[in-house]
Short mmCIF file of C-alpha atoms in Angstrom, two decimals:
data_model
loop_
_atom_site.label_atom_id
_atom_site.label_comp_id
_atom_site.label_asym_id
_atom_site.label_seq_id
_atom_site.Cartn_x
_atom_site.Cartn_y
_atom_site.Cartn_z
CA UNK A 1 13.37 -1.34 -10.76
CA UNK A 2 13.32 2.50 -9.74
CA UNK A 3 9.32 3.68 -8.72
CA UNK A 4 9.63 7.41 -9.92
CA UNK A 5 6.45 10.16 -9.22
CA UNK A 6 6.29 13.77 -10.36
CA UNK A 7 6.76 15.72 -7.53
CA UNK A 8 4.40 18.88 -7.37
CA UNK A 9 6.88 20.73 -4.82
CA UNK A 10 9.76 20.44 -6.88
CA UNK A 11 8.36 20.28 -9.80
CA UNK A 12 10.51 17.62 -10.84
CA UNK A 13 9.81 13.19 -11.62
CA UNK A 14 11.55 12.04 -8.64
CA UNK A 15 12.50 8.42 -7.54
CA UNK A 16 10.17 6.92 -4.44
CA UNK A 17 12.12 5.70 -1.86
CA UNK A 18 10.48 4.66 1.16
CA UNK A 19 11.50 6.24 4.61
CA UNK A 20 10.66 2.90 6.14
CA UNK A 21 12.49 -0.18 3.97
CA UNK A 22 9.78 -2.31 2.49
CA UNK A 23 7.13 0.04 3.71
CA UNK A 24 5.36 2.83 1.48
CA UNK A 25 2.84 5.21 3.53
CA UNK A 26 0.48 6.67 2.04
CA UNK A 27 -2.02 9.51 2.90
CA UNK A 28 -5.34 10.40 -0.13
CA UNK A 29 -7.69 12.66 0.54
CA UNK A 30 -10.85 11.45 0.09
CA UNK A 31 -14.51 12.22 -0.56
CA UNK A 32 -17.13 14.80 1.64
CA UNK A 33 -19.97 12.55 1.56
CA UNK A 34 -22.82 15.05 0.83
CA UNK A 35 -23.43 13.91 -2.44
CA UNK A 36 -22.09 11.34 -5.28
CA UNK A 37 -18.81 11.33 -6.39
CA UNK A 38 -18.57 11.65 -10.23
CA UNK A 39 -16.37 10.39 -12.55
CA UNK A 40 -14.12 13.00 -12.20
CA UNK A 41 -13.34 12.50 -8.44
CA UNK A 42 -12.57 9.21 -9.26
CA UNK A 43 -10.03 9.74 -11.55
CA UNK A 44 -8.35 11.34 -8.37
CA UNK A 45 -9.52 8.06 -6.63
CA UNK A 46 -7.73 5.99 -8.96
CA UNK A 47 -4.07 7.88 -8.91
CA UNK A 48 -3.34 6.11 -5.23
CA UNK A 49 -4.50 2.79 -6.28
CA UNK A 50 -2.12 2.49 -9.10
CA UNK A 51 0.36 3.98 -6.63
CA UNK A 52 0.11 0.85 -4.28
CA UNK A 53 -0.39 -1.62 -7.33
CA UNK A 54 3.16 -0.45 -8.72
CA UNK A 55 4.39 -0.93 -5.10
CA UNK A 56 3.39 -4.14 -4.40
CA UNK A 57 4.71 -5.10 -7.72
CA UNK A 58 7.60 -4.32 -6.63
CA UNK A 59 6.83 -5.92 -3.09
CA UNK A 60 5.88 -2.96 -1.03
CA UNK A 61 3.81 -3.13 2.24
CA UNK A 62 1.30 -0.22 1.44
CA UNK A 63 -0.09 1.16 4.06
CA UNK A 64 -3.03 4.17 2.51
CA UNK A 65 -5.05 5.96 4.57
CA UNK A 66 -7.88 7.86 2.59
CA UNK A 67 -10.05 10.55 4.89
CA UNK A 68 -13.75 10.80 5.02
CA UNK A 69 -15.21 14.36 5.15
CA UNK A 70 -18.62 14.49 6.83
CA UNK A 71 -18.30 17.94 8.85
CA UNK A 72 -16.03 20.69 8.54
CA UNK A 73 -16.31 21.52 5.03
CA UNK A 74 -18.27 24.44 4.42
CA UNK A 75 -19.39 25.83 1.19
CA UNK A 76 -16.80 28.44 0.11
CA UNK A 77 -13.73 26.32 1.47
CA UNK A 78 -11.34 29.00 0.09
CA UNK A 79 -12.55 32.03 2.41
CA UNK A 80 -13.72 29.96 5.51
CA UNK A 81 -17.29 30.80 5.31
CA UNK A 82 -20.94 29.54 4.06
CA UNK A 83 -22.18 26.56 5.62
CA UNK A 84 -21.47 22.69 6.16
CA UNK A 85 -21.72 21.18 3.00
CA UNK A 86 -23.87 17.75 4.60
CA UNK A 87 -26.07 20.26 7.08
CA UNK A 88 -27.08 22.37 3.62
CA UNK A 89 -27.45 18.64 1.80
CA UNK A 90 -29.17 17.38 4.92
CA UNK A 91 -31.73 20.22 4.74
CA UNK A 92 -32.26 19.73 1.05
CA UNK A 93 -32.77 15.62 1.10
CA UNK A 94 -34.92 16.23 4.89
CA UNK A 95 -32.65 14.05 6.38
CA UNK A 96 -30.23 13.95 9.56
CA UNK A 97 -26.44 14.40 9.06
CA UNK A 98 -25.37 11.28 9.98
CA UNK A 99 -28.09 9.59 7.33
CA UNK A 100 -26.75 11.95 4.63
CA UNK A 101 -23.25 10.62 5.22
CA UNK A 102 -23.90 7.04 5.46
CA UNK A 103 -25.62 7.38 2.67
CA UNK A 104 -22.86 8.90 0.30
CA UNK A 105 -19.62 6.83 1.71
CA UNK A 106 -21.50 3.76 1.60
CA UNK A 107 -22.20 4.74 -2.36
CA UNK A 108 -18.63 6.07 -2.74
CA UNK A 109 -17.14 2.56 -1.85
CA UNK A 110 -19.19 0.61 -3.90
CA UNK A 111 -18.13 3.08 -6.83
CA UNK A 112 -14.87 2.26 -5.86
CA UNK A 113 -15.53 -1.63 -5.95
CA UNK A 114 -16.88 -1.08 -9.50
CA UNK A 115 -13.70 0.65 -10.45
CA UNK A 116 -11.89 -2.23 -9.03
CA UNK A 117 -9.85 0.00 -6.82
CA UNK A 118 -8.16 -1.07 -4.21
CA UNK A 119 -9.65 0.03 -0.37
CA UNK A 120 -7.34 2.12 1.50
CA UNK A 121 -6.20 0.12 5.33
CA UNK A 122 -8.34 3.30 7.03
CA UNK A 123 -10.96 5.45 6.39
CA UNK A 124 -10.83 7.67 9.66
CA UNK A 125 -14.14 9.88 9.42
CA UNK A 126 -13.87 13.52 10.37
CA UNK A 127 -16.44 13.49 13.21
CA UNK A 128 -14.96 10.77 15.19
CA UNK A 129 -11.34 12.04 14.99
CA UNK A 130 -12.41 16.32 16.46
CA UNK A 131 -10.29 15.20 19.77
CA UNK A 132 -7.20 14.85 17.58
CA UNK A 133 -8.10 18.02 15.93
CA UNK A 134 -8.61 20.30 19.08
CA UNK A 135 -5.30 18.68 20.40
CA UNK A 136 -3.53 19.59 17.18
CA UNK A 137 -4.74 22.95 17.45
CA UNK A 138 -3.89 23.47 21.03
CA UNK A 139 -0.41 22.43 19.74
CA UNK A 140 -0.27 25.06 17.19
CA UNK A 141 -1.23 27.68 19.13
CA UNK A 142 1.32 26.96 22.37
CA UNK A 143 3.66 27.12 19.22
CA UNK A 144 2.87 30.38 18.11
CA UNK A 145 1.23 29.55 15.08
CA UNK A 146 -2.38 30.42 15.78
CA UNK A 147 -4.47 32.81 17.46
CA UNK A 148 -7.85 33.45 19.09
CA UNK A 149 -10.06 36.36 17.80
CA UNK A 150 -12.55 37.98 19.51
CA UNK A 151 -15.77 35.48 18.51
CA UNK A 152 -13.96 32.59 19.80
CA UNK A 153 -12.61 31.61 16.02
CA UNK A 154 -8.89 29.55 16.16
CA UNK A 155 -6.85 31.16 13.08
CA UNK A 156 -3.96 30.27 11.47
CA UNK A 157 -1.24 32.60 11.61
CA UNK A 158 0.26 31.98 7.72
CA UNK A 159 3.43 34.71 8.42
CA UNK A 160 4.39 31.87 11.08
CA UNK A 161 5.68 29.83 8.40
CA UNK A 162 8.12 30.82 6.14
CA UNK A 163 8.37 28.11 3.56
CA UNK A 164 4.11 28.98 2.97
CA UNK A 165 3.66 28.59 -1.12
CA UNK A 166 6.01 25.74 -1.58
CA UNK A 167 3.53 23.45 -3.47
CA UNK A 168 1.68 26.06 -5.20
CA UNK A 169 4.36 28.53 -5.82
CA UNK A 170 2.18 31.00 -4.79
CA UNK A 171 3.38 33.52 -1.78
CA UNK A 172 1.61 35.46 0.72
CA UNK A 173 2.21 38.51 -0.30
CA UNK A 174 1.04 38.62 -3.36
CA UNK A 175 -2.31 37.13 -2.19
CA UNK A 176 -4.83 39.18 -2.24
CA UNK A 177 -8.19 39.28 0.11
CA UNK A 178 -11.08 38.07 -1.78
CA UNK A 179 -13.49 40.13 0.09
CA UNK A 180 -13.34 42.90 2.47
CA UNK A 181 -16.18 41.64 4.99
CA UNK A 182 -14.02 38.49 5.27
CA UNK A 183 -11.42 40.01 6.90
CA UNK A 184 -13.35 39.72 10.11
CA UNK A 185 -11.48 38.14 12.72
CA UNK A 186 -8.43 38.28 11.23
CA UNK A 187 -5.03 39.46 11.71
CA UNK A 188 -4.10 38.94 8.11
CA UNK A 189 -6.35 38.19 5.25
CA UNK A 190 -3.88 34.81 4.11
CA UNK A 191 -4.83 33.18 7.82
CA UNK A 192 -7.28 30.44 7.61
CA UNK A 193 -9.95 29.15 10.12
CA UNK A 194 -8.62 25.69 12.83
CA UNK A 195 -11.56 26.09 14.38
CA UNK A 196 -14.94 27.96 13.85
CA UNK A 197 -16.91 29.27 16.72
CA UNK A 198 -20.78 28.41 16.13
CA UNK A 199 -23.64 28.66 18.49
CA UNK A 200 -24.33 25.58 20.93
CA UNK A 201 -27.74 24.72 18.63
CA UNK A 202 -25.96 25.15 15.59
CA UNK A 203 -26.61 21.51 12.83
CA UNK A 204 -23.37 21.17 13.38
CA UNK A 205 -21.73 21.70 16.60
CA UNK A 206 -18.87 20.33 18.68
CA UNK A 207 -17.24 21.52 22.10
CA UNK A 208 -13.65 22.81 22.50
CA UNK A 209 -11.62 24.38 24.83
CA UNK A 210 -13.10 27.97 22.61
CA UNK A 211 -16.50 27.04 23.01
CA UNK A 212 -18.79 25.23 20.74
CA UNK A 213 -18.33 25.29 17.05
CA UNK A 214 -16.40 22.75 14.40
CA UNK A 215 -13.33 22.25 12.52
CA UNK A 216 -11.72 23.91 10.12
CA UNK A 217 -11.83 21.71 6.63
CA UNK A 218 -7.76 21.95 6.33
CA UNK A 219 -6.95 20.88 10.14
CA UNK A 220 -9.05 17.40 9.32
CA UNK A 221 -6.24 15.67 7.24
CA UNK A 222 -3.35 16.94 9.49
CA UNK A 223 -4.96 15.50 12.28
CA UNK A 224 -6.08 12.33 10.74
CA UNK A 225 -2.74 11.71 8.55
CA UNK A 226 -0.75 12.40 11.49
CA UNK A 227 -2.40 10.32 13.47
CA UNK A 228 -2.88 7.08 11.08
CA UNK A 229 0.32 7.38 9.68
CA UNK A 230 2.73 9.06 12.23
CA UNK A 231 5.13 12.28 11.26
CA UNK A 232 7.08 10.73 7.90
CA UNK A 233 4.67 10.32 5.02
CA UNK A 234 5.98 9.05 1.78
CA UNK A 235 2.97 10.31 -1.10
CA UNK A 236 0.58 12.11 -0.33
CA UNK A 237 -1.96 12.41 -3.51
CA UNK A 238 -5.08 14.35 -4.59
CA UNK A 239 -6.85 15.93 -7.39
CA UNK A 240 -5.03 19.40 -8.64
CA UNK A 241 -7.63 21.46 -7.21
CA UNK A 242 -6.48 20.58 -4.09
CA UNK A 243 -3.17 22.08 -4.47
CA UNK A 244 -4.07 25.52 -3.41
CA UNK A 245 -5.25 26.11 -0.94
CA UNK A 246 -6.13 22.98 0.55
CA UNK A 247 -2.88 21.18 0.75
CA UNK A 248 -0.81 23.98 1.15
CA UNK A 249 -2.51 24.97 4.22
CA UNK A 250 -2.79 21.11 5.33
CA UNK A 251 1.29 21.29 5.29
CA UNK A 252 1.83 24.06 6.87
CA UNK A 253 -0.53 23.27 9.70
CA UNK A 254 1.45 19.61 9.90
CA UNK A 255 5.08 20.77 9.59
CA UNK A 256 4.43 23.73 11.91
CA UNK A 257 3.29 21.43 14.49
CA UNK A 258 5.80 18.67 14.36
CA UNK A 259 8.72 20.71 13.32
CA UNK A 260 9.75 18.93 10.31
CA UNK A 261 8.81 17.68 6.85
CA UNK A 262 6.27 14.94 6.74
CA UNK A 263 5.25 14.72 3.29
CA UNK A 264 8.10 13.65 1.08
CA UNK A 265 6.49 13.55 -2.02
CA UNK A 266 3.15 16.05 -3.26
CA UNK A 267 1.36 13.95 -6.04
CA UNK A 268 -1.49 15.72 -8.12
CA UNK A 269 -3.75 14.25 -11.01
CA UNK A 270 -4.93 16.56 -13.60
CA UNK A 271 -8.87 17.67 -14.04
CA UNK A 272 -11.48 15.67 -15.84
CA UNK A 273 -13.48 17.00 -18.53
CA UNK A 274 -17.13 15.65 -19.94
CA UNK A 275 -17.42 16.24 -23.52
CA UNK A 276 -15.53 19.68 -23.59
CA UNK A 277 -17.26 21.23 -20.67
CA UNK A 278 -16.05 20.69 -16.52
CA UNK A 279 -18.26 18.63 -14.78
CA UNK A 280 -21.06 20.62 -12.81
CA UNK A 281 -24.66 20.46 -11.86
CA UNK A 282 -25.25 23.87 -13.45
CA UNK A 283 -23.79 22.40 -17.33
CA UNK A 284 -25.78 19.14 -16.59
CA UNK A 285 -23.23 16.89 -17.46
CA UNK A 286 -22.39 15.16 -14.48
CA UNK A 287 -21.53 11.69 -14.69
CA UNK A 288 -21.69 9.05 -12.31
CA UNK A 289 -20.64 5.36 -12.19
CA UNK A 290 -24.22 4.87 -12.28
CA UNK A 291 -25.02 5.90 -15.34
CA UNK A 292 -22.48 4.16 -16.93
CA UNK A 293 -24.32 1.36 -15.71
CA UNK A 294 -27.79 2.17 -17.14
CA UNK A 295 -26.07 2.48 -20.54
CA UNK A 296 -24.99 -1.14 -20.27
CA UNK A 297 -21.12 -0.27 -19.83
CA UNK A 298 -18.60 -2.01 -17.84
CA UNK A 299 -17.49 0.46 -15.23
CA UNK A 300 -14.09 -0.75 -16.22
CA UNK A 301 -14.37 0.52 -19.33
CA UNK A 302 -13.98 4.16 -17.89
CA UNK A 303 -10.58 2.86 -15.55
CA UNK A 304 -9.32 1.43 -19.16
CA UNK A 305 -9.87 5.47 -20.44
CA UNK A 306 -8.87 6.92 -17.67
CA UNK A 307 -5.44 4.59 -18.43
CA UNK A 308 -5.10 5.81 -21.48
CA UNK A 309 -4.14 9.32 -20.89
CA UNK A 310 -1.57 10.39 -18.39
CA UNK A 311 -2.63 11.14 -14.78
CA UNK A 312 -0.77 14.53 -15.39
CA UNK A 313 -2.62 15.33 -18.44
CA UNK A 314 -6.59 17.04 -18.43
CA UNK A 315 -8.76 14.45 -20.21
CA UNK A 316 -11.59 14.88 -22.17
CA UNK A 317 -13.95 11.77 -21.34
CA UNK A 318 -16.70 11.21 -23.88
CA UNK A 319 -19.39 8.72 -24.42
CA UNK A 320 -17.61 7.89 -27.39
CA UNK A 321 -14.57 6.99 -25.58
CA UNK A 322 -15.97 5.04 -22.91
CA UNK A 323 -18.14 2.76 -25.17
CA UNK A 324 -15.22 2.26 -27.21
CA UNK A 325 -13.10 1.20 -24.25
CA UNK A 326 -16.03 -1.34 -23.00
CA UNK A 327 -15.58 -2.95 -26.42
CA UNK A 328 -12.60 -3.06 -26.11
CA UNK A 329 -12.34 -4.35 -22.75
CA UNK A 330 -14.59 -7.13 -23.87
CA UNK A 331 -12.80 -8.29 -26.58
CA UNK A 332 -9.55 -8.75 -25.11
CA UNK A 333 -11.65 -10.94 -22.37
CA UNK A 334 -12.96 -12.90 -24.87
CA UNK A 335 -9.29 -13.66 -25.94
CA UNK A 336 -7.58 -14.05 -22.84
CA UNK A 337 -10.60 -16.86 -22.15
CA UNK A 338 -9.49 -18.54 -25.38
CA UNK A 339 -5.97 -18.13 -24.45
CA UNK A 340 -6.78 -19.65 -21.47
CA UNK A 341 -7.95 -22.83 -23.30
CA UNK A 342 -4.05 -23.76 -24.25
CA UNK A 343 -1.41 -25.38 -22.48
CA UNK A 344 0.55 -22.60 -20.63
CA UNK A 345 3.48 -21.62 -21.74
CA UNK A 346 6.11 -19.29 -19.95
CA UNK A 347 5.24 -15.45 -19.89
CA UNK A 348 5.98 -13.27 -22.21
CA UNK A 349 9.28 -11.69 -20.40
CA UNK A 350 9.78 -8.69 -23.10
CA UNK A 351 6.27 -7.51 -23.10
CA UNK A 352 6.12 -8.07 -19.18
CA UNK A 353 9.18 -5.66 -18.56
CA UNK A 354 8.04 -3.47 -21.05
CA UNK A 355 4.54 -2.87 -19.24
CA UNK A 356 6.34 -3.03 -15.79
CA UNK A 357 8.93 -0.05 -16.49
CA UNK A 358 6.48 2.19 -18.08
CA UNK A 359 4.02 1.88 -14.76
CA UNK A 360 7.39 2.43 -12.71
CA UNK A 361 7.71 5.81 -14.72
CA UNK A 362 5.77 8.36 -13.31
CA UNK A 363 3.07 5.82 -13.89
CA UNK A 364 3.03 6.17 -17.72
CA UNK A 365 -0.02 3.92 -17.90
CA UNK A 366 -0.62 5.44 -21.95
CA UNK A 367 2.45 3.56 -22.72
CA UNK A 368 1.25 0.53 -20.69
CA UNK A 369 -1.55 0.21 -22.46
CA UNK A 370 -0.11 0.25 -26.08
CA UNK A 371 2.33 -2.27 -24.90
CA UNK A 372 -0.83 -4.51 -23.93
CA UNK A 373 -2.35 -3.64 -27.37
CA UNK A 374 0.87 -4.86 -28.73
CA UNK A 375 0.69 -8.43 -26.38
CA UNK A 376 -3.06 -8.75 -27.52
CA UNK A 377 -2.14 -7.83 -31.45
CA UNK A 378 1.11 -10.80 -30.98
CA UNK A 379 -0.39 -13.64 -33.19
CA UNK A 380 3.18 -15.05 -33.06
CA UNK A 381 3.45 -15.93 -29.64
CA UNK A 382 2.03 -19.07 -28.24
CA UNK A 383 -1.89 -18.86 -26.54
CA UNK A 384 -0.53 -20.31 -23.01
CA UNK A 385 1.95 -17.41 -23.07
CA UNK A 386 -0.19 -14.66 -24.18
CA UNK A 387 -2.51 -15.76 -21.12
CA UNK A 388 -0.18 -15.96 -18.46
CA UNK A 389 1.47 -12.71 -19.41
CA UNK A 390 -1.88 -10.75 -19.61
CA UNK A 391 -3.27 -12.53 -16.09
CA UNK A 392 0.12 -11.48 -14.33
CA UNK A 393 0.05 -8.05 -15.86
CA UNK A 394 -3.68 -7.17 -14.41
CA UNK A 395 -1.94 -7.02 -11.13
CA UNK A 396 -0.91 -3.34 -12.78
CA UNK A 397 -4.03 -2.44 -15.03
CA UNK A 398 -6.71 -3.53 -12.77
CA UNK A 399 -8.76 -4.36 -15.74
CA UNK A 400 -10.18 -7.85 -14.67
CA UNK A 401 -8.88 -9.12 -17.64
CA UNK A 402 -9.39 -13.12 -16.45
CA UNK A 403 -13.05 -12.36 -15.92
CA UNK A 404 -15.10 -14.95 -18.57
CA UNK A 405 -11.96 -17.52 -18.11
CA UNK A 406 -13.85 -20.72 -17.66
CA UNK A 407 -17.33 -19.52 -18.68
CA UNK A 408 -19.19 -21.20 -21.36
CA UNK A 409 -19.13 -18.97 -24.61
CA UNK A 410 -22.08 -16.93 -25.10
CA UNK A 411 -24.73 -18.59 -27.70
CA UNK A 412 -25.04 -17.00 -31.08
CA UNK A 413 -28.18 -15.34 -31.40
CA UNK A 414 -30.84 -16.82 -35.08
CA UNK A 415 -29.16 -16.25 -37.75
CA UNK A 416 -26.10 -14.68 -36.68
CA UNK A 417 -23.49 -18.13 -37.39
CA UNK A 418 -24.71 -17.84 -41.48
CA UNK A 419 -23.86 -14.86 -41.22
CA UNK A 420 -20.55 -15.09 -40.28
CA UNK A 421 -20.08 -17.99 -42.41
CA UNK A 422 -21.24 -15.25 -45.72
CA UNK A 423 -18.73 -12.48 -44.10
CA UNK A 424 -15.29 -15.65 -43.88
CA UNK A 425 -16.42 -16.18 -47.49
CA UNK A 426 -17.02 -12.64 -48.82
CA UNK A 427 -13.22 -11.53 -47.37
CA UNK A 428 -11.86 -14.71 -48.97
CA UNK A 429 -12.77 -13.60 -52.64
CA UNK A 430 -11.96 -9.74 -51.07
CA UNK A 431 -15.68 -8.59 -51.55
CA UNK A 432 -15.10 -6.26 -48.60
CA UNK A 433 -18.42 -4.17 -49.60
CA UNK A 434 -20.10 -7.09 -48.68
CA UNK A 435 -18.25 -7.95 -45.37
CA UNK A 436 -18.89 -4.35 -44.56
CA UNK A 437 -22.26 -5.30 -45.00
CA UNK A 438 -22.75 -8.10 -42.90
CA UNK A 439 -20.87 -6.63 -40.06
CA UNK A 440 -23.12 -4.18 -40.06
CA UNK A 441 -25.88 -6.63 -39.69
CA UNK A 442 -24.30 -8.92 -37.28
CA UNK A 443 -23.42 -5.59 -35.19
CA UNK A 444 -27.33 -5.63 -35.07
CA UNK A 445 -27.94 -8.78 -33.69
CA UNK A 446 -25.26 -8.07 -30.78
CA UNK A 447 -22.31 -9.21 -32.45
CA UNK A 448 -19.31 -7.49 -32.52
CA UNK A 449 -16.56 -8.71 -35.39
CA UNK A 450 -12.79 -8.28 -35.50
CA UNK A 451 -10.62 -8.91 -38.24
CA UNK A 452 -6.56 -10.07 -37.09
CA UNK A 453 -3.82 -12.30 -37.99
CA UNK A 454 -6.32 -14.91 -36.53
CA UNK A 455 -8.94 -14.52 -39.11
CA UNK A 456 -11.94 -13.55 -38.27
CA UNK A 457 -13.15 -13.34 -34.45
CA UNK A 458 -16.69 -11.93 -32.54
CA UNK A 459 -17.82 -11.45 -29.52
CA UNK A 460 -21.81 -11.47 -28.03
CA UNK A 461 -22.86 -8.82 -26.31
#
C-alpha cells in the first residue's frame, strides 16, 4: 500500500517514502505556550497524528518531534519586532515566565489527551535548546549567510540563498518592506532576525557570543529539528499560516547550514473557521477543548468533524456540527458494544481495505468516514464481524470506538421503556405523526432514537 501526502513545495500528492527503510521522521511545530490552544491549532495538532497512525498501519517506526515555544516569539513574528509573547502574557497574568509556560504546555497536552492524539517521542523546549541555536548561528554566519549589525542583532542574509520562495512561491524581490522604521539594522528589508540583541535586565535575556539578548522565533525549529532528528527529515507539517514566512525562513536557515535538503516533504493543513468568522479574541469566538466540555460534548466529537472534511480544505466548525458528531459518536459506541456481545466473526476485509486506501491517500479521512458510515449502516453482515472490523479500524480514526464495550447498559430513565414500546407500535401501523411525537418526548427524557434495518434502537445520554 503506497502512503501518498500533498506536497506544498511541489505542489503536487506525492508518494512517502522513507529515507531510512522502516523509519518515518517526523518534525511538527508545535504550540508557544502563552496562552490556550483553541480548536483551531488543534486541527494542525491532529494532521501529524494521523500521519504516524497511517504509518504504523503500515508498520512504520515513527519517530515525531513536536517543538515547544516558550521564548523567542515576539509579537509581530513577521517583521522581527514587539515583544515576547510569554513576558507580555507573564505581565498580564502577574506571573513569572517559567509559571506562564508550565502552565500552558501542561494544558496543551492534556488537550491533546482529550483529542486522543498521539504524543510526539520529544518535546524539546526552546529555552533549554539556545546552545544549539547560538551554535547554528555561528555556523551560518562562518558560511556567509548572516551578518552582525551595528546593535549587536544576528541577521539573516535571504540573497544568500537562491532557492528562497520555494514553499510559498513567493520571491524576494517582489517583497516589499512592511515598514520603513523596520529597516533598521538591515542590509535588506527580506533578512530576518537569528538573534536579537536585548539589554542584560531585559524579561527575557540570554548570553551569546553578541551579547545578551534571545533567539530569533525561525532559528528555534532548525536548531531543535536538526538536532532531534539529524539532517534528512521525511514530513515536516504545520498549520498554513506557517507557510510564509515561518517555514520558509526555517528552511532556508537549515539547508543553508547543512548544505543540502532536509525536508523531503512540506505538509500544510488548511485554516479553521468558528461559525463563519476566524477564530480571535477580538470576534469572541474562541473555542477551546474546554468548553466543549462544559457543554457536555465528547472532545472526540470535534476529531470525528475535524475527519470529516479534508485536512486541505478550510472548515467551518459549528456548534451544530460538533453536537451532531457527539451523537453520533455515541451511537456507533452503543453498537459496536452490542456488536461486541456476538461471537466474532472474521473482519470485514472489503470495508477494511476500503477505509485503509482512502487514509493512505493524501489522508482522505472524508472518504474514511463514509466508508465507516457504510460498515455501521451493514445490517447484512454478521455482529462479530462488524465489531472486529470497527475495533481494528480505530487504529486509523482515533475515535475510541470500543469505549462502553463491556459496560452495563445505561438504565432507562421513568417512563421512557412505555414509551418506546407506543413509538415500535405507532411505526408498525405507520402512524409516523405519532412516532414523531414520542421521539420528541423520549429526546426529552435523554433518549436519543434511531430508526435502521434493525428496527428501532436508543441510546441514554
Amino acid at each position: 500500500m503506497t502512503f501518498r501526502l500533498h506536497d506544498t513545495r511541489t505542489g503536487r500528492v506525492e508518494d512517502i517514502v522513507p529515507a531510512t527503510p522502516g523509519v518515518l521522521r517526523v518534525y511538527s511545530c508545535g504550540p508557544t505556550v502563552y496562552r490556550d490552544a483553541h480548536v483551531g491549532n488543534h486541527r494542525s495538532n491532529l494532521l501529524p497524528d494521523l500521519i504516524g497512525r497511517v504509518a504504523q498501519w503500515q508498520r512504520l517506526r515513527v519517530e515525531l518531534v513536536m517543538n515547544i515555544t516558550d521564548v523567542g516569539h515576539v509579537t509581530d513574528d513577521e517583521n522581527d519586532s514587539g515583544e515576547d509573547k510569554l513576558a507580555g502574557q507573564a505581565r498580564v497574568e502577574g506571573r513569572s515566565i517559567a509559571e506562564v509556560a508550565t502552565r500552558y504546555e501542561k494544558r496543551f497536552h492534556a488537550d491533546l489527551a482529550a483529542l486522543n492524539i498521539r504524543p510526539a517521542q520529544q518535546y524539546p523546549r526552546a529555552s533549554e535548546c539556545i546552545p544549539l541555536m547560538i551554535g547554528l548561528t555561528e555556523k551560518l554566519l562562518a558560511g556567509g549567510h548572516g551578518y552582525v549589525d551595528a546593535d549587536r542583532n544576528v541577521w539573516f542574509d535571504a540573497r544568500s540563498f537562491p532557492s528562497y520562495g520555494a514553499i510559498s512561491h513567493n520571491r524576494l524581490e517582489a517583497l516589499q518592506p512592511a515598514h520603513a522604521e523596520q529597516m533598521t539594522g538591515k542590509r535588506f528589508h527580506a533578512d530576518w532576525a537569528l538573534w536579537k540583541a536585548t539589554t542584560a535586565d531585559a524579561p527575557v535575556v540570554f548570553e551569546s557570543p553578541w551579547g545578551p539578548g534571545f533567539p530569533g522565533w525561525h532559528l528555534e525549529c532548525s536548531a531543535m529539528s536538526l538536532a532531534n532528528l539529524g539532517e534528512t527529515i521525511d514530513v515536516h507539517t504545520g498549520g498554513i499560516d506557517l507557510r510564509f514566512p515561518h517555514h520558509e525562513d526555517e528552511r532556508a536557515q537549515t539547508e543553508a547550514a547543512v548544505g543540502h535538503e532536509v525536508v523531503r516533504h512540506w505538509v500544510h493543513g488548511e485554516h479553521v473557521l468558528f461559525e463563519g468568522r476566524k477564530m480571535a479574541k477580538s470576534t469572541g469566538n474562541v473555542v477551546l477543548v474546554d468548553d466543549l466540555i462544559a457543554r457536555g460534548l465528547d472532545p472526540l466529537a470535534l476529531r470525528l468533524t475535524f475527519l470529516r472534511t479534508g485536512y486541505r480544505q478550510q472548515t467551518d466548525l459549528s456548534w451544530t456540527a460538533i453536537e451532531a458528531a457527539d451523537r453520533t459518536l455515541r451511537r456507533w459506541r452503543a453498537e459496536v458494544a452490542r456488536w461486541a456481545e456476538s461471537p466474532s466473526k472474521p473482519m470485514c476485509a472489503g470495508y477494511v481495505q476500503q477505509i485503509a486506501d482512502a487514509f493512505a491517500d493524501d489522508l482522505d479521512t472524508p472518504r474514511a468516514v463514509v466508508a465507516l458510515q457504510e460498515l455501521f449502516a451493514d445490517a447484512a453482515l454478521p455482529a462479530g464481524s462488524r465489531f472486529e472490523a470497527a475495533a481494528h479500524l480505530d487504529a486509523l480514526f482515533g475515535l475510541d470506538l470500543v469505549r462502553e464495550v463491556g459496560k452495563p447498559p445505561t438504565a432507562l430513565p421513568p417512563g421512557a421503556q412505555q414509551k418506546l414500546t407506543e413509538r415500535a407500535a405507532a411505526r408498525s401501523r405507520k402512524d409516523f405523526a405519532a412516532a414523531d411525537q414520542l421521539r420528541t418526548e423520549l429526546a426529552a427524557l435523554g433518549v436519543s432514537v434511531r430508526d435502521g434495518k434493525e428496527g428501532q434502537t436508543y441510546e441514554v445520554g
